[in-house]
Amino acid sequence: MSIPLRRFAAKPWPEQEPTWRDARPALIEAALKRAVARPSGNWFVLAASREVTADRPFGRTVAGVEVVAWRSGSSVLAGPGSCPHLGAPLCDGAVHRGELVCRWHGLALGGRKFGGWSPYPAHDDGVLVWVRLDEVGGEEPLDAPVLPERPPAGSLDAVATVVGRCEPEDVVANRLDPWHGAWFHPYSFANLAVLETPTEQDDRFLVEVTFKLVGRIGVPVVAAFTCPEPRTVVMHVVAGEGAGSVVETHATPLAPGPDGSARTAVVEATIAYSDRPGFGKALPVAPVIRPLMRWAAARLWRDDLAYAERRYALRRVGRFPG
């Protein structure tokens, strides 16, 4: 059985081949415009599936709308986060026998309309929970969110969430610039080459890159980046170790900050898969592995949020190039 790790050679960081000529602003902008024009059906990623439980409600403000979600049996329910009685925050309530119970006066809410309170459509895809907000999205509603192709059963998933001062399009634009990888994240990527750029006929980036592990040891792969809907960028590993694995980057608008600036939650789902026999042995220790996967994703987004926030700050004052 071959070992997936490879020793690689790479130039020192400042001696890498510059990528700014290839990272053409017009090309990135055209890919971004095509992405944001795709239908979402008014679906927004709310949280990781594991965050929405039958023990307590989960609350998050999505595009300025308070949302609360909980589990009732095998179903995920969601609705406005403000109690219709006297406005209490339902995220501070309790779940009892599948109903959401307000802590202020004990009003119990479920999957049916109560006065001015109406549940929102919710969808659990097994990794993420989505909520449909028709008044916010303003599109033709879809019965379910637009989901990318995922690995088969037996995969390992982890979800990391970070929040930045930017809009969803700034997050998407970051992912539609693969050229920055080896320059901005030299601790994670080496020998990055963009093999194909998007066109209207084949709207994807194809990238060859080595994921660095320790020193000059890494895992070379070929990955495709696509946008199935306006707030999602998906990286599919199409060749190399872990072929079939995906990283889904979802950008969910939140409530504006105190200064009126936009805020966005980056909810990144890493779904790892391998057909190697040893991979199955890792699944029983998934609770130990998931924090490491979340840490790796958060580390990258620590830097990439600075990139997205900078883009937003420049756009906000009309100084973004082009």
PDB file of C-alpha atoms in Angstrom:
ATOM      1  CA  MET A   1       0.000   0.000   0.000  1.00  0.00           C
ATOM      2  CA  SER A   2       1.467   3.361  -1.002  1.00  0.00           C
ATOM      3  CA  ILE A   3       1.962   6.118   1.545  1.00  0.00           C
ATOM      4  CA  PRO A   4       0.169   9.375   0.628  1.00  0.00           C
ATOM      5  CA  LEU A   5       2.813  11.630   2.173  1.00  0.00           C
ATOM      6  CA  ARG A   6       5.443  13.090  -0.126  1.00  0.00           C
ATOM      7  CA  ARG A   7       8.639  15.021   0.405  1.00  0.00           C
ATOM      8  CA  PHE A   8       8.462  18.211  -1.642  1.00  0.00           C
ATOM      9  CA  ALA A   9      10.868  20.940  -2.669  1.00  0.00           C
ATOM     10  CA  ALA A  10       9.830  24.578  -2.552  1.00  0.00           C
ATOM     11  CA  LYS A  11      11.540  27.911  -2.970  1.00  0.00           C
ATOM     12  CA  PRO A  12      11.837  30.243   0.042  1.00  0.00           C
ATOM     13  CA  TRP A  13       8.720  32.390   0.483  1.00  0.00           C
ATOM     14  CA  PRO A  14      10.075  35.641  -1.077  1.00  0.00           C
ATOM     15  CA  GLU A  15      11.526  33.721  -4.036  1.00  0.00           C
ATOM     16  CA  GLN A  16       8.254  32.134  -5.125  1.00  0.00           C
ATOM     17  CA  GLU A  17       6.980  32.922  -8.588  1.00  0.00           C
ATOM     18  CA  PRO A  18       4.755  36.039  -8.255  1.00  0.00           C
ATOM     19  CA  THR A  19       1.097  35.331  -8.975  1.00  0.00           C
ATOM     20  CA  TRP A  20      -0.280  38.848  -9.272  1.00  0.00           C
ATOM     21  CA  ARG A  21      -0.231  38.817 -13.066  1.00  0.00           C
ATOM     22  CA  ASP A  22      -2.403  35.684 -13.163  1.00  0.00           C
ATOM     23  CA  ALA A  23      -4.756  36.847 -10.406  1.00  0.00           C
ATOM     24  CA  ARG A  24      -6.484  39.291 -12.712  1.00  0.00           C
ATOM     25  CA  PRO A  25      -9.098  41.424 -10.920  1.00  0.00           C
ATOM     26  CA  ALA A  26     -11.455  41.236 -13.926  1.00  0.00           C
ATOM     27  CA  LEU A  27     -11.340  37.428 -13.943  1.00  0.00           C
ATOM     28  CA  ILE A  28     -12.069  37.191 -10.202  1.00  0.00           C
ATOM     29  CA  GLU A  29     -14.834  39.782 -10.455  1.00  0.00           C
ATOM     30  CA  ALA A  30     -16.502  37.972 -13.352  1.00  0.00           C
ATOM     31  CA  ALA A  31     -16.488  34.695 -11.403  1.00  0.00           C
ATOM     32  CA  LEU A  32     -17.905  36.516  -8.378  1.00  0.00           C
ATOM     33  CA  LYS A  33     -20.715  38.093 -10.404  1.00  0.00           C
ATOM     34  CA  ARG A  34     -21.729  34.716 -11.797  1.00  0.00           C
ATOM     35  CA  ALA A  35     -21.708  33.249  -8.289  1.00  0.00           C
ATOM     36  CA  VAL A  36     -23.865  35.903  -6.640  1.00  0.00           C
ATOM     37  CA  ALA A  37     -26.370  35.732  -9.513  1.00  0.00           C
ATOM     38  CA  ARG A  38     -27.147  32.066  -8.846  1.00  0.00           C
ATOM     39  CA  PRO A  39     -30.374  31.230  -7.001  1.00  0.00           C
ATOM     40  CA  SER A  40     -30.269  30.319  -3.325  1.00  0.00           C
ATOM     41  CA  GLY A  41     -33.981  29.766  -2.816  1.00  0.00           C
ATOM     42  CA  ASN A  42     -33.645  32.111   0.212  1.00  0.00           C
ATOM     43  CA  TRP A  43     -31.723  29.472   2.223  1.00  0.00           C
ATOM     44  CA  PHE A  44     -29.013  30.519   4.696  1.00  0.00           C
ATOM     45  CA  VAL A  45     -26.657  28.302   6.673  1.00  0.00           C
ATOM     46  CA  LEU A  46     -27.562  28.684  10.338  1.00  0.00           C
ATOM     47  CA  ALA A  47     -25.216  26.346  12.199  1.00  0.00           C
ATOM     48  CA  ALA A  48     -23.528  22.981  12.316  1.00  0.00           C
ATOM     49  CA  SER A  49     -25.987  20.118  12.720  1.00  0.00           C
ATOM     50  CA  ARG A  50     -24.317  19.205  16.019  1.00  0.00           C
ATOM     51  CA  GLU A  51     -25.022  22.692  17.395  1.00  0.00           C
ATOM     52  CA  VAL A  52     -28.801  22.279  17.120  1.00  0.00           C
ATOM     53  CA  THR A  53     -29.904  19.800  19.763  1.00  0.00           C
ATOM     54  CA  ALA A  54     -33.009  18.591  21.579  1.00  0.00           C
ATOM     55  CA  ASP A  55     -31.541  19.807  24.888  1.00  0.00           C
ATOM     56  CA  ARG A  56     -31.491  23.547  24.332  1.00  0.00           C
ATOM     57  CA  PRO A  57     -32.341  26.099  21.616  1.00  0.00           C
ATOM     58  CA  PHE A  58     -29.741  27.588  19.294  1.00  0.00           C
ATOM     59  CA  GLY A  59     -29.961  31.271  18.397  1.00  0.00           C
ATOM     60  CA  ARG A  60     -28.292  33.358  15.712  1.00  0.00           C
ATOM     61  CA  THR A  61     -29.183  36.590  13.935  1.00  0.00           C
ATOM     62  CA  VAL A  62     -29.218  36.026  10.172  1.00  0.00           C
ATOM     63  CA  ALA A  63     -29.292  39.084   7.920  1.00  0.00           C
ATOM     64  CA  GLY A  64     -30.682  41.110  10.832  1.00  0.00           C
ATOM     65  CA  VAL A  65     -33.404  38.548  11.650  1.00  0.00           C
ATOM     66  CA  GLU A  66     -33.330  36.799  15.018  1.00  0.00           C
ATOM     67  CA  VAL A  67     -33.640  33.056  14.447  1.00  0.00           C
ATOM     68  CA  VAL A  68     -34.014  30.271  16.994  1.00  0.00           C
ATOM     69  CA  ALA A  69     -33.741  26.558  16.191  1.00  0.00           C
ATOM     70  CA  TRP A  70     -34.134  23.297  18.107  1.00  0.00           C
ATOM     71  CA  ARG A  71     -34.815  19.612  17.565  1.00  0.00           C
ATOM     72  CA  SER A  72     -38.136  17.898  18.015  1.00  0.00           C
ATOM     73  CA  GLY A  73     -37.657  14.175  17.565  1.00  0.00           C
ATOM     74  CA  SER A  74     -35.920  13.672  14.240  1.00  0.00           C
ATOM     75  CA  SER A  75     -36.929  17.113  12.916  1.00  0.00           C
ATOM     76  CA  VAL A  76     -35.226  20.490  13.141  1.00  0.00           C
ATOM     77  CA  LEU A  77     -37.591  23.387  13.810  1.00  0.00           C
ATOM     78  CA  ALA A  78     -36.819  27.088  13.464  1.00  0.00           C
ATOM     79  CA  GLY A  79     -38.665  30.348  13.955  1.00  0.00           C
ATOM     80  CA  PRO A  80     -38.363  33.995  14.960  1.00  0.00           C
ATOM     81  CA  GLY A  81     -36.136  34.454  17.980  1.00  0.00           C
ATOM     82  CA  SER A  82     -38.464  36.855  19.788  1.00  0.00           C
ATOM     83  CA  CYS A  83     -41.352  35.502  21.874  1.00  0.00           C
ATOM     84  CA  PRO A  84     -44.720  36.712  20.507  1.00  0.00           C
ATOM     85  CA  HIS A  85     -45.978  37.320  24.069  1.00  0.00           C
ATOM     86  CA  LEU A  86     -43.617  40.021  25.407  1.00  0.00           C
ATOM     87  CA  GLY A  87     -40.545  39.750  23.203  1.00  0.00           C
ATOM     88  CA  ALA A  88     -38.325  37.534  25.352  1.00  0.00           C
ATOM     89  CA  PRO A  89     -35.264  36.014  23.658  1.00  0.00           C
ATOM     90  CA  LEU A  90     -36.301  32.480  22.813  1.00  0.00           C
ATOM     91  CA  CYS A  91     -32.663  31.381  22.491  1.00  0.00           C
ATOM     92  CA  ASP A  92     -32.588  31.582  26.307  1.00  0.00           C
ATOM     93  CA  GLY A  93     -35.606  29.280  26.592  1.00  0.00           C
ATOM     94  CA  ALA A  94     -35.768  25.528  27.081  1.00  0.00           C
ATOM     95  CA  VAL A  95     -36.805  22.545  24.993  1.00  0.00           C
ATOM     96  CA  HIS A  96     -39.429  20.298  26.579  1.00  0.00           C
ATOM     97  CA  ARG A  97     -41.113  17.400  24.787  1.00  0.00           C
ATOM     98  CA  GLY A  98     -40.133  18.827  21.430  1.00  0.00           C
ATOM     99  CA  GLU A  99     -41.509  22.322  22.096  1.00  0.00           C
ATOM    100  CA  LEU A 100     -39.629  25.539  22.740  1.00  0.00           C
ATOM    101  CA  VAL A 101     -40.627  26.970  26.130  1.00  0.00           C
ATOM    102  CA  CYS A 102     -40.098  30.665  26.867  1.00  0.00           C
ATOM    103  CA  ARG A 103     -38.449  31.278  30.237  1.00  0.00           C
ATOM    104  CA  TRP A 104     -40.343  34.501  30.920  1.00  0.00           C
ATOM    105  CA  HIS A 105     -43.866  33.116  31.132  1.00  0.00           C
ATOM    106  CA  GLY A 106     -43.770  29.517  29.904  1.00  0.00           C
ATOM    107  CA  LEU A 107     -45.300  29.970  26.454  1.00  0.00           C
ATOM    108  CA  ALA A 108     -44.616  26.781  24.470  1.00  0.00           C
ATOM    109  CA  LEU A 109     -44.057  27.025  20.721  1.00  0.00           C
ATOM    110  CA  GLY A 110     -43.728  24.278  18.132  1.00  0.00           C
ATOM    111  CA  GLY A 111     -44.046  23.764  14.419  1.00  0.00           C
ATOM    112  CA  ARG A 112     -47.300  25.718  14.045  1.00  0.00           C
ATOM    113  CA  LYS A 113     -48.153  29.398  13.825  1.00  0.00           C
ATOM    114  CA  PHE A 114     -49.006  31.142  17.101  1.00  0.00           C
ATOM    115  CA  GLY A 115     -50.373  34.679  16.777  1.00  0.00           C
ATOM    116  CA  GLY A 116     -47.764  36.694  14.900  1.00  0.00           C
ATOM    117  CA  TRP A 117     -45.132  33.986  15.355  1.00  0.00           C
ATOM    118  CA  SER A 118     -44.687  31.648  12.377  1.00  0.00           C
ATOM    119  CA  PRO A 119     -42.039  28.926  12.020  1.00  0.00           C
ATOM    120  CA  TYR A 120     -39.428  29.201   9.282  1.00  0.00           C
ATOM    121  CA  PRO A 121     -38.654  26.332   6.914  1.00  0.00           C
ATOM    122  CA  ALA A 122     -35.550  24.512   8.173  1.00  0.00           C
ATOM    123  CA  HIS A 123     -33.367  21.823   6.629  1.00  0.00           C
ATOM    124  CA  ASP A 124     -30.760  19.545   8.197  1.00  0.00           C
ATOM    125  CA  ASP A 125     -28.448  18.045   5.558  1.00  0.00           C
ATOM    126  CA  GLY A 126     -26.584  15.933   8.120  1.00  0.00           C
ATOM    127  CA  VAL A 127     -23.665  18.361   8.431  1.00  0.00           C
ATOM    128  CA  LEU A 128     -25.315  21.801   8.479  1.00  0.00           C
ATOM    129  CA  VAL A 129     -28.675  23.265   9.455  1.00  0.00           C
ATOM    130  CA  TRP A 130     -30.201  25.771   7.033  1.00  0.00           C
ATOM    131  CA  VAL A 131     -33.075  28.217   7.501  1.00  0.00           C
ATOM    132  CA  ARG A 132     -35.199  29.763   4.748  1.00  0.00           C
ATOM    133  CA  LEU A 133     -35.931  33.465   5.120  1.00  0.00           C
ATOM    134  CA  ASP A 134     -38.111  34.481   2.180  1.00  0.00           C
ATOM    135  CA  GLU A 135     -38.530  38.115   3.192  1.00  0.00           C
ATOM    136  CA  VAL A 136     -34.766  38.533   3.410  1.00  0.00           C
ATOM    137  CA  GLY A 137     -33.789  36.598   0.301  1.00  0.00           C
ATOM    138  CA  GLY A 138     -36.514  37.953  -1.948  1.00  0.00           C
ATOM    139  CA  GLU A 139     -36.065  35.114  -4.451  1.00  0.00           C
ATOM    140  CA  GLU A 140     -38.376  32.381  -5.643  1.00  0.00           C
ATOM    141  CA  PRO A 141     -38.331  29.933  -2.701  1.00  0.00           C
ATOM    142  CA  LEU A 142     -36.878  26.455  -3.118  1.00  0.00           C
ATOM    143  CA  ASP A 143     -38.040  23.451  -1.132  1.00  0.00           C
ATOM    144  CA  ALA A 144     -34.463  22.677  -0.058  1.00  0.00           C
ATOM    145  CA  PRO A 145     -31.095  24.448  -0.193  1.00  0.00           C
ATOM    146  CA  VAL A 146     -28.744  24.030  -3.135  1.00  0.00           C
ATOM    147  CA  LEU A 147     -26.257  21.445  -1.892  1.00  0.00           C
ATOM    148  CA  PRO A 148     -22.959  20.423  -3.479  1.00  0.00           C
ATOM    149  CA  GLU A 149     -21.983  16.835  -4.130  1.00  0.00           C
ATOM    150  CA  ARG A 150     -20.555  15.255  -0.982  1.00  0.00           C
ATOM    151  CA  PRO A 151     -18.525  12.132  -0.186  1.00  0.00           C
ATOM    152  CA  PRO A 152     -20.292   8.824   0.378  1.00  0.00           C
ATOM    153  CA  ALA A 153     -21.136   7.375   3.758  1.00  0.00           C
ATOM    154  CA  GLY A 154     -18.148   6.795   6.000  1.00  0.00           C
ATOM    155  CA  SER A 155     -16.750  10.327   5.795  1.00  0.00           C
ATOM    156  CA  LEU A 156     -15.593  12.475   8.696  1.00  0.00           C
ATOM    157  CA  ASP A 157     -16.939  16.008   9.041  1.00  0.00           C
ATOM    158  CA  ALA A 158     -16.097  19.012  11.188  1.00  0.00           C
ATOM    159  CA  VAL A 159     -17.563  22.517  11.132  1.00  0.00           C
ATOM    160  CA  ALA A 160     -15.746  25.701  12.154  1.00  0.00           C
ATOM    161  CA  THR A 161     -17.403  29.114  12.500  1.00  0.00           C
ATOM    162  CA  VAL A 162     -15.656  32.490  12.586  1.00  0.00           C
ATOM    163  CA  VAL A 163     -17.132  35.988  12.309  1.00  0.00           C
ATOM    164  CA  GLY A 164     -15.720  38.928  10.396  1.00  0.00           C
ATOM    165  CA  ARG A 165     -16.493  42.547   9.589  1.00  0.00           C
ATOM    166  CA  CYS A 166     -17.421  42.112   5.941  1.00  0.00           C
ATOM    167  CA  GLU A 167     -20.191  40.991   3.615  1.00  0.00           C
ATOM    168  CA  PRO A 168     -20.720  37.489   2.168  1.00  0.00           C
ATOM    169  CA  GLU A 169     -19.395  38.562  -1.228  1.00  0.00           C
ATOM    170  CA  ASP A 170     -16.035  39.436   0.363  1.00  0.00           C
ATOM    171  CA  VAL A 171     -15.773  35.897   1.718  1.00  0.00           C
ATOM    172  CA  VAL A 172     -16.699  34.403  -1.650  1.00  0.00           C
ATOM    173  CA  ALA A 173     -14.238  36.685  -3.452  1.00  0.00           C
ATOM    174  CA  ASN A 174     -11.474  35.470  -1.152  1.00  0.00           C
ATOM    175  CA  ARG A 175     -12.107  31.863  -2.148  1.00  0.00           C
ATOM    176  CA  LEU A 176     -12.292  32.824  -5.836  1.00  0.00           C
ATOM    177  CA  ASP A 177      -8.667  33.960  -5.626  1.00  0.00           C
ATOM    178  CA  PRO A 178      -6.702  30.713  -5.247  1.00  0.00           C
ATOM    179  CA  TRP A 179      -3.467  32.452  -6.274  1.00  0.00           C
ATOM    180  CA  HIS A 180      -3.035  33.941  -2.803  1.00  0.00           C
ATOM    181  CA  GLY A 181      -2.762  30.508  -1.139  1.00  0.00           C
ATOM    182  CA  ALA A 182       0.983  29.885  -1.092  1.00  0.00           C
ATOM    183  CA  TRP A 183       1.743  33.571  -0.487  1.00  0.00           C
ATOM    184  CA  PHE A 184      -0.749  34.280   2.274  1.00  0.00           C
ATOM    185  CA  HIS A 185      -0.743  30.809   3.884  1.00  0.00           C
ATOM    186  CA  PRO A 186       2.828  29.492   3.510  1.00  0.00           C
ATOM    187  CA  TYR A 187       2.354  27.407   6.662  1.00  0.00           C
ATOM    188  CA  SER A 188      -0.344  25.330   4.897  1.00  0.00           C
ATOM    189  CA  PHE A 189       0.247  25.387   1.133  1.00  0.00           C
ATOM    190  CA  ALA A 190       3.215  24.884  -1.186  1.00  0.00           C
ATOM    191  CA  ASN A 191       3.776  24.620  -4.940  1.00  0.00           C
ATOM    192  CA  LEU A 192       0.343  25.983  -5.765  1.00  0.00           C
ATOM    193  CA  ALA A 193      -0.493  26.202  -9.461  1.00  0.00           C
ATOM    194  CA  VAL A 194      -3.801  27.216 -11.015  1.00  0.00           C
ATOM    195  CA  LEU A 195      -4.359  24.767 -13.859  1.00  0.00           C
ATOM    196  CA  GLU A 196      -7.680  26.103 -15.135  1.00  0.00           C
ATOM    197  CA  THR A 197      -9.641  29.314 -14.603  1.00  0.00           C
ATOM    198  CA  PRO A 198     -13.434  29.696 -14.795  1.00  0.00           C
ATOM    199  CA  THR A 199     -15.422  30.441 -17.897  1.00  0.00           C
ATOM    200  CA  GLU A 200     -19.153  30.707 -18.451  1.00  0.00           C
ATOM    201  CA  GLN A 201     -19.074  27.204 -19.936  1.00  0.00           C
ATOM    202  CA  ASP A 202     -16.923  25.589 -17.198  1.00  0.00           C
ATOM    203  CA  ASP A 203     -17.222  27.783 -14.129  1.00  0.00           C
ATOM    204  CA  ARG A 204     -14.530  26.397 -11.851  1.00  0.00           C
ATOM    205  CA  PHE A 205     -10.943  26.842 -10.762  1.00  0.00           C
ATOM    206  CA  LEU A 206      -8.724  23.767 -10.970  1.00  0.00           C
ATOM    207  CA  VAL A 207      -5.766  23.977  -8.625  1.00  0.00           C
ATOM    208  CA  GLU A 208      -2.752  21.761  -7.973  1.00  0.00           C
ATOM    209  CA  VAL A 209      -1.333  22.215  -4.476  1.00  0.00           C
ATOM    210  CA  THR A 210       0.557  20.452  -1.714  1.00  0.00           C
ATOM    211  CA  PHE A 211      -0.995  20.581   1.749  1.00  0.00           C
ATOM    212  CA  LYS A 212       1.941  20.967   4.137  1.00  0.00           C
ATOM    213  CA  LEU A 213       2.076  18.782   7.234  1.00  0.00           C
ATOM    214  CA  VAL A 214       5.519  18.902   8.851  1.00  0.00           C
ATOM    215  CA  GLY A 215       8.614  20.517   7.390  1.00  0.00           C
ATOM    216  CA  ARG A 216       8.963  19.429   3.755  1.00  0.00           C
ATOM    217  CA  ILE A 217       6.403  16.628   4.088  1.00  0.00           C
ATOM    218  CA  GLY A 218       2.993  17.165   2.512  1.00  0.00           C
ATOM    219  CA  VAL A 219       0.082  15.720   0.562  1.00  0.00           C
ATOM    220  CA  PRO A 220      -0.224  16.772  -3.107  1.00  0.00           C
ATOM    221  CA  VAL A 221      -3.756  17.021  -4.505  1.00  0.00           C
ATOM    222  CA  VAL A 222      -5.739  18.544  -7.337  1.00  0.00           C
ATOM    223  CA  ALA A 223      -8.812  20.497  -6.222  1.00  0.00           C
ATOM    224  CA  ALA A 224     -11.715  22.155  -8.035  1.00  0.00           C
ATOM    225  CA  PHE A 225     -13.398  25.303  -6.666  1.00  0.00           C
ATOM    226  CA  THR A 226     -17.026  26.014  -7.613  1.00  0.00           C
ATOM    227  CA  CYS A 227     -19.968  28.112  -6.386  1.00  0.00           C
ATOM    228  CA  PRO A 228     -23.266  26.205  -6.301  1.00  0.00           C
ATOM    229  CA  GLU A 229     -25.120  29.222  -4.882  1.00  0.00           C
ATOM    230  CA  PRO A 230     -24.334  32.861  -4.068  1.00  0.00           C
ATOM    231  CA  ARG A 231     -22.990  32.417  -0.527  1.00  0.00           C
ATOM    232  CA  THR A 232     -21.097  29.151  -0.924  1.00  0.00           C
ATOM    233  CA  VAL A 233     -17.724  28.148  -2.358  1.00  0.00           C
ATOM    234  CA  VAL A 234     -16.874  24.439  -2.467  1.00  0.00           C
ATOM    235  CA  MET A 235     -13.470  22.843  -2.853  1.00  0.00           C
ATOM    236  CA  HIS A 236     -13.666  19.269  -4.178  1.00  0.00           C
ATOM    237  CA  VAL A 237     -10.520  17.151  -4.044  1.00  0.00           C
ATOM    238  CA  VAL A 238     -10.636  15.551  -7.491  1.00  0.00           C
ATOM    239  CA  ALA A 239      -7.259  13.783  -7.550  1.00  0.00           C
ATOM    240  CA  GLY A 240      -4.671  12.664  -5.031  1.00  0.00           C
ATOM    241  CA  GLU A 241      -5.112  11.542  -1.458  1.00  0.00           C
ATOM    242  CA  GLY A 242      -8.632  12.045  -0.136  1.00  0.00           C
ATOM    243  CA  ALA A 243     -10.233  12.320  -3.575  1.00  0.00           C
ATOM    244  CA  GLY A 244     -13.921  12.969  -3.010  1.00  0.00           C
ATOM    245  CA  SER A 245     -13.347  15.056   0.118  1.00  0.00           C
ATOM    246  CA  VAL A 246     -14.861  18.539   0.171  1.00  0.00           C
ATOM    247  CA  VAL A 247     -14.469  21.814   2.015  1.00  0.00           C
ATOM    248  CA  GLU A 248     -17.634  23.932   1.927  1.00  0.00           C
ATOM    249  CA  THR A 249     -17.250  27.605   2.799  1.00  0.00           C
ATOM    250  CA  HIS A 250     -20.600  29.216   3.575  1.00  0.00           C
ATOM    251  CA  ALA A 251     -21.001  32.948   4.213  1.00  0.00           C
ATOM    252  CA  THR A 252     -24.014  33.921   6.341  1.00  0.00           C
ATOM    253  CA  PRO A 253     -24.813  37.628   6.857  1.00  0.00           C
ATOM    254  CA  LEU A 254     -25.463  38.555  10.484  1.00  0.00           C
ATOM    255  CA  ALA A 255     -26.680  41.745  12.183  1.00  0.00           C
ATOM    256  CA  PRO A 256     -24.685  44.935  11.535  1.00  0.00           C
ATOM    257  CA  GLY A 257     -22.049  45.867  14.091  1.00  0.00           C
ATOM    258  CA  PRO A 258     -22.446  48.810  16.515  1.00  0.00           C
ATOM    259  CA  ASP A 259     -20.877  51.128  13.942  1.00  0.00           C
ATOM    260  CA  GLY A 260     -23.225  49.938  11.197  1.00  0.00           C
ATOM    261  CA  SER A 261     -20.608  47.824   9.454  1.00  0.00           C
ATOM    262  CA  ALA A 262     -21.593  44.478   7.958  1.00  0.00           C
ATOM    263  CA  ARG A 263     -20.821  41.263   9.810  1.00  0.00           C
ATOM    264  CA  THR A 264     -20.647  37.809   8.299  1.00  0.00           C
ATOM    265  CA  ALA A 265     -20.292  34.344   9.790  1.00  0.00           C
ATOM    266  CA  VAL A 266     -18.001  32.038   7.849  1.00  0.00           C
ATOM    267  CA  VAL A 267     -19.310  28.514   8.454  1.00  0.00           C
ATOM    268  CA  GLU A 268     -16.808  26.094   6.978  1.00  0.00           C
ATOM    269  CA  ALA A 269     -17.601  22.387   6.752  1.00  0.00           C
ATOM    270  CA  THR A 270     -14.710  20.036   6.071  1.00  0.00           C
ATOM    271  CA  ILE A 271     -15.916  16.598   4.981  1.00  0.00           C
ATOM    272  CA  ALA A 272     -12.963  14.229   4.708  1.00  0.00           C
ATOM    273  CA  TYR A 273     -13.056  10.912   2.901  1.00  0.00           C
ATOM    274  CA  SER A 274     -10.632   8.224   1.813  1.00  0.00           C
ATOM    275  CA  ASP A 275     -11.036   4.744   0.413  1.00  0.00           C
ATOM    276  CA  ARG A 276      -7.946   3.582   2.286  1.00  0.00           C
ATOM    277  CA  PRO A 277      -8.685   0.854   4.849  1.00  0.00           C
ATOM    278  CA  GLY A 278      -6.957   2.836   7.576  1.00  0.00           C
ATOM    279  CA  PHE A 279      -9.350   5.763   7.201  1.00  0.00           C
ATOM    280  CA  GLY A 280     -12.240   3.752   8.604  1.00  0.00           C
ATOM    281  CA  LYS A 281     -10.214   3.109  11.745  1.00  0.00           C
ATOM    282  CA  ALA A 282     -10.133   6.844  12.416  1.00  0.00           C
ATOM    283  CA  LEU A 283     -13.924   7.213  12.506  1.00  0.00           C
ATOM    284  CA  PRO A 284     -14.352   5.833  16.066  1.00  0.00           C
ATOM    285  CA  VAL A 285     -12.016   8.568  17.354  1.00  0.00           C
ATOM    286  CA  ALA A 286     -13.789  11.320  15.397  1.00  0.00           C
ATOM    287  CA  PRO A 287     -14.512  13.333  18.598  1.00  0.00           C
ATOM    288  CA  VAL A 288     -10.740  13.685  19.033  1.00  0.00           C
ATOM    289  CA  ILE A 289     -10.034  14.496  15.388  1.00  0.00           C
ATOM    290  CA  ARG A 290     -12.815  17.062  14.861  1.00  0.00           C
ATOM    291  CA  PRO A 291     -11.273  19.745  17.145  1.00  0.00           C
ATOM    292  CA  LEU A 292      -8.032  19.474  15.155  1.00  0.00           C
ATOM    293  CA  MET A 293      -9.954  19.892  11.898  1.00  0.00           C
ATOM    294  CA  ARG A 294     -11.775  22.923  13.301  1.00  0.00           C
ATOM    295  CA  TRP A 295      -8.486  24.402  14.516  1.00  0.00           C
ATOM    296  CA  ALA A 296      -6.917  24.045  11.065  1.00  0.00           C
ATOM    297  CA  ALA A 297      -9.890  25.753   9.389  1.00  0.00           C
ATOM    298  CA  ALA A 298      -9.953  28.573  11.954  1.00  0.00           C
ATOM    299  CA  ARG A 299      -6.222  29.122  11.488  1.00  0.00           C
ATOM    300  CA  LEU A 300      -6.651  29.732   7.774  1.00  0.00           C
ATOM    301  CA  TRP A 301      -9.638  31.998   8.325  1.00  0.00           C
ATOM    302  CA  ARG A 302      -7.763  34.047  10.892  1.00  0.00           C
ATOM    303  CA  ASP A 303      -5.751  35.325   7.941  1.00  0.00           C
ATOM    304  CA  ASP A 304      -8.435  35.150   5.259  1.00  0.00           C
ATOM    305  CA  LEU A 305     -10.877  37.217   7.317  1.00  0.00           C
ATOM    306  CA  ALA A 306      -8.269  39.963   7.404  1.00  0.00           C
ATOM    307  CA  TYR A 307      -8.225  39.697   3.590  1.00  0.00           C
ATOM    308  CA  ALA A 308     -12.053  39.802   3.366  1.00  0.00           C
ATOM    309  CA  GLU A 309     -12.339  42.617   5.909  1.00  0.00           C
ATOM    310  CA  ARG A 310      -9.768  44.673   4.032  1.00  0.00           C
ATOM    311  CA  ARG A 311     -11.716  44.203   0.800  1.00  0.00           C
ATOM    312  CA  TYR A 312     -14.925  45.290   2.519  1.00  0.00           C
ATOM    313  CA  ALA A 313     -13.277  48.346   4.109  1.00  0.00           C
ATOM    314  CA  LEU A 314     -11.951  49.508   0.757  1.00  0.00           C
ATOM    315  CA  ARG A 315     -15.249  48.877  -1.031  1.00  0.00           C
ATOM    316  CA  ARG A 316     -17.103  50.778   1.680  1.00  0.00           C
ATOM    317  CA  VAL A 317     -15.225  53.978   0.918  1.00  0.00           C
ATOM    318  CA  GLY A 318     -14.940  53.442  -2.845  1.00  0.00           C
ATOM    319  CA  ARG A 319     -11.219  52.694  -2.811  1.00  0.00           C
ATOM    320  CA  PHE A 320     -11.193  49.051  -3.885  1.00  0.00           C
ATOM    321  CA  PRO A 321      -9.077  48.752  -7.070  1.00  0.00           C
ATOM    322  CA  GLY A 322     -11.178  48.632 -10.196  1.00  0.00           C
TER     323      GLY A 322
END
